XYZ file of C-alpha atoms in Angstrom:
516
model
C 77.369 -3.676 11.505
C 78.840 -3.518 14.978
C 77.532 0.031 15.429
C 74.011 -1.018 14.340
C 74.033 -3.971 16.771
C 75.206 -1.751 19.605
C 72.485 0.803 18.842
C 69.776 -1.903 18.724
C 71.014 -3.329 22.059
C 70.934 0.148 23.633
C 67.395 0.798 22.421
C 66.280 -2.613 23.691
C 67.795 -1.987 27.135
C 66.197 1.473 27.212
C 62.775 -0.018 26.405
C 63.238 -2.732 29.049
C 64.333 -0.104 31.598
C 61.305 2.055 30.708
C 58.920 -0.900 31.095
C 60.462 -1.821 34.467
C 60.183 1.809 35.609
C 56.505 1.988 34.584
C 55.818 -1.298 36.393
C 57.541 0.026 39.538
C 55.495 3.245 39.410
C 52.265 1.275 38.987
C 53.282 -1.126 41.757
C 54.128 1.770 44.076
C 50.824 3.474 43.305
C 48.935 0.215 43.957
C 50.851 -0.307 47.192
C 50.063 3.260 48.302
C 46.403 2.687 47.423
C 46.294 -0.523 49.461
C 48.037 1.218 52.379
C 45.529 4.073 52.351
C 42.665 1.629 51.951
C 43.911 -0.376 54.915
C 44.528 2.724 56.989
C 41.109 4.126 56.132
C 39.501 0.781 56.966
C 41.469 0.594 60.209
C 40.506 4.139 61.209
C 36.837 3.519 60.430
C 36.811 0.340 62.516
C 38.803 2.046 65.268
C 36.272 4.879 65.484
C 33.355 2.419 65.396
C 35.003 0.381 68.169
C 35.559 3.464 70.327
C 31.956 4.575 69.829
C 30.716 1.083 70.631
C 32.727 0.958 73.835
C 31.533 4.463 74.740
C 27.888 3.538 74.155
C 28.415 0.478 76.342
C 30.440 2.015 79.165
C 28.785 5.458 79.518
C 25.315 4.091 80.492
C 26.982 1.728 82.981
C 28.949 4.634 84.461
C 25.985 7.001 84.441
C 23.244 4.761 85.796
C 25.029 2.023 87.772
C 28.604 2.740 88.892
C 28.490 6.500 89.540
C 25.211 6.492 91.582
C 26.598 3.663 93.718
C 29.976 5.332 94.091
C 28.414 8.706 94.844
C 26.540 7.177 97.770
C 29.816 5.686 98.961
C 31.576 9.080 98.744
C 28.657 10.787 100.486
C 28.790 8.157 103.226
C 32.505 8.828 103.743
C 31.833 12.586 103.933
C 28.974 12.374 106.418
C 30.055 9.448 108.596
C 33.849 9.465 108.644
C 34.402 13.224 108.241
C 31.211 14.308 110.010
C 30.556 16.879 107.283
C 27.378 17.883 105.507
C 28.872 18.457 102.047
C 32.020 17.805 100.057
C 33.335 20.642 97.880
C 36.013 19.660 95.363
C 38.569 21.990 93.790
C 40.096 20.828 90.520
C 43.647 22.193 90.682
C 46.201 19.711 89.261
C 49.131 22.022 90.137
C 48.116 22.998 93.684
C 51.732 22.876 94.917
C 52.917 25.645 92.561
C 53.575 29.024 94.073
C 51.795 31.298 91.611
C 48.835 33.645 91.767
C 46.405 30.881 90.808
C 47.437 28.931 93.884
C 46.900 31.977 96.100
C 43.332 32.123 94.754
C 42.870 28.405 95.473
C 44.028 28.527 99.075
C 42.287 31.796 99.891
C 39.037 30.402 98.474
C 39.425 27.259 100.589
C 40.207 29.310 103.685
C 37.159 31.516 103.022
C 34.892 28.467 102.947
C 36.403 26.764 105.989
C 36.317 29.915 108.115
C 32.537 29.734 107.977
C 31.823 26.057 107.305
C 34.738 24.201 108.923
C 32.470 21.658 110.626
C 30.024 21.351 107.747
C 32.182 21.010 104.640
C 34.965 18.666 103.614
C 37.297 20.177 101.019
C 38.592 17.833 98.306
C 41.565 18.910 96.199
C 42.221 17.053 92.963
C 45.963 17.374 92.421
C 48.595 15.827 90.189
C 51.435 16.631 92.607
C 51.990 12.969 93.436
C 55.500 13.644 94.736
C 54.264 15.917 97.537
C 52.600 14.748 100.737
C 49.697 16.751 102.214
C 52.025 18.017 104.932
C 54.569 19.276 102.391
C 51.875 20.997 100.333
C 50.447 22.819 103.366
C 53.948 23.770 104.540
C 54.660 25.296 101.118
C 51.426 27.299 101.363
C 52.691 28.708 104.666
C 56.128 29.450 103.215
C 54.954 31.001 99.949
C 51.751 32.791 100.952
C 52.118 33.130 104.725
C 48.826 31.263 105.189
C 48.487 28.732 108.005
C 46.281 26.044 106.450
C 47.473 23.389 108.920
C 44.689 24.426 111.305
C 42.225 23.126 108.696
C 44.170 19.935 107.948
C 41.368 17.600 109.047
C 38.934 19.376 106.704
C 41.149 19.057 103.617
C 41.612 15.836 101.646
C 43.942 15.475 98.674
C 42.945 13.169 95.823
C 46.050 12.388 93.787
C 45.655 12.075 90.023
C 48.095 9.940 87.987
C 47.234 11.206 84.504
C 48.306 14.848 84.841
C 50.864 14.411 82.068
C 47.949 14.488 79.607
C 47.580 18.253 80.174
C 51.256 19.161 79.821
C 51.985 21.246 76.733
C 55.314 19.556 75.975
C 53.491 16.486 74.662
C 51.586 18.498 72.051
C 53.917 20.149 69.569
C 50.918 20.826 67.294
C 47.260 21.464 68.167
C 48.360 22.238 71.723
C 45.027 23.717 72.839
C 43.080 20.726 71.570
C 45.569 18.215 72.956
C 45.587 19.737 76.431
C 41.800 20.106 76.449
C 41.181 16.488 75.492
C 43.875 15.525 77.993
C 42.004 17.453 80.699
C 38.913 15.353 79.961
C 40.928 12.207 80.697
C 42.251 13.830 83.876
C 38.729 14.934 84.810
C 37.342 11.443 84.281
C 40.023 10.051 86.590
C 39.073 12.679 89.182
C 35.398 11.726 88.929
C 36.170 8.019 89.298
C 38.402 8.641 92.323
C 35.879 10.815 94.197
C 32.434 12.240 93.424
C 31.856 15.499 95.337
C 28.632 17.374 96.035
C 29.974 20.547 94.390
C 32.735 20.839 91.781
C 34.874 23.999 91.492
C 37.413 24.383 88.712
C 40.018 26.862 89.908
C 42.538 26.409 87.109
C 40.662 26.839 83.842
C 40.022 23.261 82.671
C 36.557 23.860 81.221
C 36.587 20.662 79.153
C 36.101 18.754 82.411
C 32.693 20.377 82.985
C 30.625 18.130 80.666
C 32.038 15.053 82.432
C 30.897 16.191 85.871
C 27.705 17.787 84.524
C 26.380 14.954 82.355
C 27.770 11.935 84.216
C 27.505 13.060 87.855
C 24.831 15.808 87.588
C 26.458 18.013 90.226
C 26.710 21.837 90.426
C 29.765 23.211 88.609
C 31.445 26.473 89.534
C 34.461 28.053 87.868
C 37.032 30.653 88.788
C 38.343 31.812 85.415
C 41.831 33.305 85.434
C 42.221 33.345 81.679
C 39.918 32.089 78.902
C 41.433 29.108 77.086
C 40.713 30.915 73.843
C 39.709 34.523 73.309
C 38.741 36.888 70.534
C 42.196 38.457 70.933
C 43.787 35.135 70.004
C 41.585 34.903 66.929
C 42.604 38.419 65.913
C 46.244 37.546 66.498
C 46.059 34.652 64.031
C 43.932 36.652 61.594
C 46.497 39.471 61.559
C 49.332 36.903 61.341
C 51.205 38.271 64.352
C 53.940 35.880 65.606
C 53.932 35.268 69.401
C 54.665 32.432 71.839
C 51.394 30.688 70.831
C 51.470 31.613 67.138
C 54.766 30.462 65.683
C 56.465 32.569 63.026
C 56.332 29.619 60.593
C 52.529 29.703 60.798
C 52.227 33.500 60.872
C 54.292 33.791 57.677
C 51.892 31.595 55.695
C 48.453 32.944 54.777
C 47.091 29.462 53.969
C 48.305 27.891 57.213
C 47.048 30.914 59.169
C 43.622 30.508 57.572
C 43.532 26.818 58.568
C 44.550 27.732 62.128
C 41.859 30.417 62.234
C 39.195 27.837 61.284
C 40.596 25.480 63.933
C 40.430 28.248 66.555
C 36.825 29.119 65.636
C 35.718 25.487 65.957
C 37.610 25.209 69.231
C 36.004 28.428 70.529
C 32.541 27.006 69.823
C 33.308 23.781 71.740
C 34.901 25.799 74.551
C 31.744 27.894 74.820
C 29.577 24.752 74.965
C 31.716 23.371 77.800
C 31.547 26.679 79.656
C 27.755 26.665 79.535
C 27.799 23.547 81.732
C 28.857 25.783 84.638
C 26.189 27.061 86.997
C 28.279 30.056 88.000
C 31.560 31.659 86.948
C 33.879 33.976 88.828
C 36.107 36.135 86.629
C 39.318 37.694 87.914
C 39.226 40.861 85.813
C 37.068 43.000 83.563
C 39.051 41.711 80.572
C 38.381 38.059 81.468
C 34.734 38.758 82.261
C 34.177 40.292 78.834
C 35.600 37.286 77.019
C 33.721 34.762 79.191
C 30.439 36.592 78.588
C 31.104 36.620 74.852
C 32.129 32.965 74.491
C 30.276 31.106 77.280
C 27.051 33.115 76.958
C 25.990 32.459 80.553
C 23.234 34.596 82.118
C 24.702 37.890 83.349
C 23.672 37.159 86.952
C 25.774 33.959 86.826
C 29.040 35.774 86.084
C 30.740 37.595 88.956
C 33.762 39.885 88.851
C 35.968 38.862 91.787
C 39.496 40.231 91.799
C 42.065 37.672 93.007
C 43.303 38.071 96.590
C 46.474 40.104 96.892
C 48.448 40.192 100.100
C 48.350 43.964 100.294
C 48.131 44.026 104.100
C 51.635 42.669 104.689
C 53.118 44.875 101.985
C 51.320 48.027 103.134
C 52.829 47.600 106.599
C 56.315 47.997 105.154
C 57.689 51.547 105.387
C 58.585 53.241 102.119
C 62.319 53.387 101.499
C 63.852 56.759 100.646
C 65.296 56.563 97.112
C 68.071 59.002 97.972
C 69.453 56.529 100.508
C 69.562 53.659 97.999
C 72.940 53.239 96.304
C 71.555 50.654 93.870
C 68.505 51.444 91.770
C 66.713 48.112 91.565
C 64.162 47.082 88.948
C 62.292 43.982 90.042
C 60.025 41.511 88.225
C 57.629 38.965 89.755
C 56.155 36.099 87.742
C 56.409 32.402 87.003
C 58.923 31.585 84.297
C 56.343 30.782 81.647
C 56.629 31.791 77.960
C 53.652 34.159 78.065
C 55.294 36.238 80.831
C 57.814 37.390 78.199
C 60.898 37.747 80.426
C 62.928 38.217 77.262
C 61.213 41.570 76.707
C 62.202 42.602 80.243
C 65.852 41.701 79.668
C 66.057 43.401 76.277
C 64.278 46.523 77.587
C 66.704 46.723 80.498
C 69.606 46.300 78.060
C 68.229 49.205 76.012
C 67.992 51.296 79.191
C 71.672 50.609 79.942
C 72.578 51.709 76.427
C 70.746 54.991 76.998
C 72.195 55.549 80.483
C 75.744 54.141 80.329
C 76.890 56.410 83.162
C 74.420 54.697 85.552
C 75.236 51.105 84.575
C 77.034 50.379 87.863
C 74.021 51.548 89.877
C 71.231 49.718 88.012
C 70.122 46.158 88.720
C 67.362 43.945 87.264
C 66.108 41.214 89.618
C 63.891 38.492 88.100
C 61.868 36.732 90.811
C 59.714 33.706 90.015
C 58.846 30.093 90.720
C 60.199 27.223 88.654
C 57.629 24.430 88.403
C 59.227 21.740 86.259
C 61.938 20.918 83.719
C 60.436 23.152 81.021
C 60.679 26.155 83.355
C 64.286 25.266 84.220
C 65.228 25.157 80.544
C 63.476 28.493 80.013
C 65.513 30.072 82.818
C 68.714 28.689 81.316
C 67.848 30.288 77.971
C 67.249 33.607 79.729
C 70.596 33.298 81.513
C 72.236 32.666 78.145
C 70.546 35.790 76.737
C 71.832 37.834 79.679
C 75.344 36.536 79.050
C 75.141 37.296 75.322
C 74.112 40.873 76.156
C 77.021 41.139 78.605
C 74.798 41.840 81.631
C 75.839 39.109 84.077
C 76.738 41.710 86.700
C 73.517 43.698 86.256
C 70.875 40.903 86.144
C 70.019 38.498 88.979
C 67.663 35.489 89.074
C 65.844 34.671 92.317
C 64.036 31.317 92.024
C 61.436 29.863 94.414
C 62.208 32.332 97.191
C 60.142 32.485 100.387
C 57.702 35.221 101.349
C 60.113 37.155 103.574
C 62.710 37.335 100.810
C 60.046 38.520 98.389
C 59.007 41.355 100.720
C 62.624 42.374 101.193
C 63.275 42.610 97.442
C 60.086 44.556 96.773
C 60.724 46.965 99.614
C 64.097 47.948 98.152
C 62.988 48.149 94.507
C 62.314 51.419 92.735
C 60.561 49.999 89.647
C 58.347 46.918 89.282
C 58.442 45.439 85.773
C 55.698 43.391 84.094
C 55.626 42.472 80.400
C 52.894 39.903 79.704
C 50.589 40.813 76.809
C 46.912 40.597 77.827
C 47.685 39.522 81.372
C 44.301 38.506 82.748
C 44.915 40.339 86.012
C 48.367 40.563 87.600
C 48.623 39.768 91.317
C 52.327 40.537 91.206
C 51.542 44.028 89.931
C 49.267 44.767 92.892
C 51.823 43.361 95.352
C 54.515 45.590 93.872
C 52.257 48.653 94.114
C 51.428 47.861 97.749
C 55.114 47.398 98.538
C 55.895 50.864 97.215
C 57.519 50.119 93.862
C 56.478 52.155 90.839
C 54.955 49.645 88.429
C 55.601 49.580 84.696
C 53.244 47.017 83.130
C 52.064 45.971 79.676
C 49.475 48.229 78.092
C 46.789 45.544 77.735
C 44.442 43.221 79.642
C 43.852 43.525 83.382
C 46.732 45.927 84.186
C 45.315 48.479 81.766
C 41.601 47.938 82.470
C 41.550 47.282 86.225
C 44.775 48.100 88.035
C 46.852 51.024 86.736
C 45.746 54.597 86.205
C 48.539 55.589 83.816
C 50.732 58.393 85.090
C 48.877 58.466 88.427
C 49.440 55.042 90.025
C 51.937 53.558 87.547
C 52.972 53.383 83.915
C 52.200 51.261 80.840
C 54.326 50.232 77.836
C 54.198 47.774 74.951
C 57.653 47.272 73.380
C 61.392 47.609 74.054
C 61.497 51.298 73.194
C 58.476 52.309 75.306
C 59.630 50.197 78.275
C 63.136 51.700 78.193
C 61.672 55.212 77.820
C 59.295 54.730 80.775
C 62.037 53.291 83.017
C 64.278 56.243 82.224
C 61.403 58.651 82.963
C 60.871 57.075 86.405
C 64.582 57.089 87.213
C 64.890 60.769 86.292
C 61.879 61.875 88.369
C 62.443 63.771 91.585
C 62.018 61.892 94.866
C 58.846 63.892 95.581
C 57.291 62.954 92.229
C 57.952 59.254 92.796
C 56.642 59.554 96.359
C 53.270 60.888 95.151
C 52.858 58.028 92.647
C 53.682 55.473 95.350
C 51.169 56.944 97.774
C 48.384 57.016 95.172
C 49.201 53.439 94.145
C 49.060 52.226 97.733
C 45.705 53.921 98.282
C 44.284 52.190 95.190
C 45.089 48.570 96.109
C 42.616 48.074 98.955
C 39.984 46.874 96.443
C 42.285 43.913 95.715
C 42.698 42.829 99.341
C 42.138 39.317 100.697
C 39.131 40.521 102.681
C 37.543 41.983 99.566
C 38.063 38.663 97.747
C 36.546 36.648 100.608
C 33.408 38.793 100.724
C 32.816 38.761 96.969
C 33.694 35.078 96.587
C 31.450 33.887 99.409
C 28.414 36.070 98.677
C 27.084 34.013 95.706
C 28.571 30.752 97.035
C 26.662 31.015 100.329
C 23.383 30.733 98.408
C 24.504 27.406 96.926
C 25.995 26.009 100.140
C 22.961 26.895 102.210
C 20.566 24.898 100.015
């Protein structure tokens, strides 16, 4: 009797528990449905609201505010600055010390040499912590260019929304996030000053439609590196892990396929933005090919203009006799960015030391580069940690944000110049090293392969740890006469990358626009 009662009670409790569980599941499903319904409704209304505001504000900007403000900007240019035209350069990081900044300042100097009294240069920059004086002083220190003589012809427009283009805020969909962010930054630039001519010198092509459709002004671009290229599409298609294709994604065929679709859509939009440009300068044959393929501009609108390299100062330095050098120095020049692949340099040098243990005390690797912000600092710290883990603290040195004289001194003493970026668009540092007399070992891809190095004649190319270590050993074991011949041929080849060559090729098509 007792057993039967206990069994009945257990079954009853089980049934009650089952009913409660079913009710909870149904309630949870209903709640989830309501949440999705509300979210969907919210998103629909949010999109409608944004479109409504856009349809209201854009005509006001286009037909009322911007024409009025453009007249005001033109009045400031002609009356206060006594200039005929204003030419704006969009370069949010103008105070950095990289190759892109050398292009910016050389382009500005080229214009002002001829049109100092006719043109006011506007620089859109996000370096809000640097005064105009500090920026121009850094140009003198880093590039040995005296821009202070043109100070009255240069105006800085400070942008407050530069953080929208910083990669650290976009852990996923980085390209899209930065591109949309550049549109916000570009809109701020347009609202702060409307120039007569707009030149993007940093690769923010998503700003072009804003200046083209809202302000109807000529747009020019100096393209260092296409935002997306067919090589990047192939990289994702082949599921090769790199700094911009994480291993987690590369290991999954489904995720890689989704990313490939995303890249193709992005490439189409990027091409549409690029077609807003009236003219494009490309810094290498590699870049030119990709721009032609994606932007589809008329061939006579795309010009190959190698970036200016300070070969004159380096060529004046006498070549140092290797036999008189106790230390055999391998030097690297490049900003501490992930795509520069400094890790490959360190690991290749470590492999070289393993192969030549008897020369360990005589070999040194010197990493020279600028550190722009906190991300770069953290990257350097990781590289230092790698050096320590490989037990190379005595053999590897870091030289950060050094001045021009220090740079020349390091290059003059170096035997080998190391460069490891895959598909480097050009490589100003490579040309500087060749002019200084170092034997360059660069990555077998992009601009170094297509434009700069004649392998075995003016330098060497490699692609992985083994080939880099092998090439470095080959150079070290050459006779002094063999190295001397390579240096001489390399020096003879760099004149086509000189500042004068850049000025002539940059100004030739621009003169036609400025003279209208």
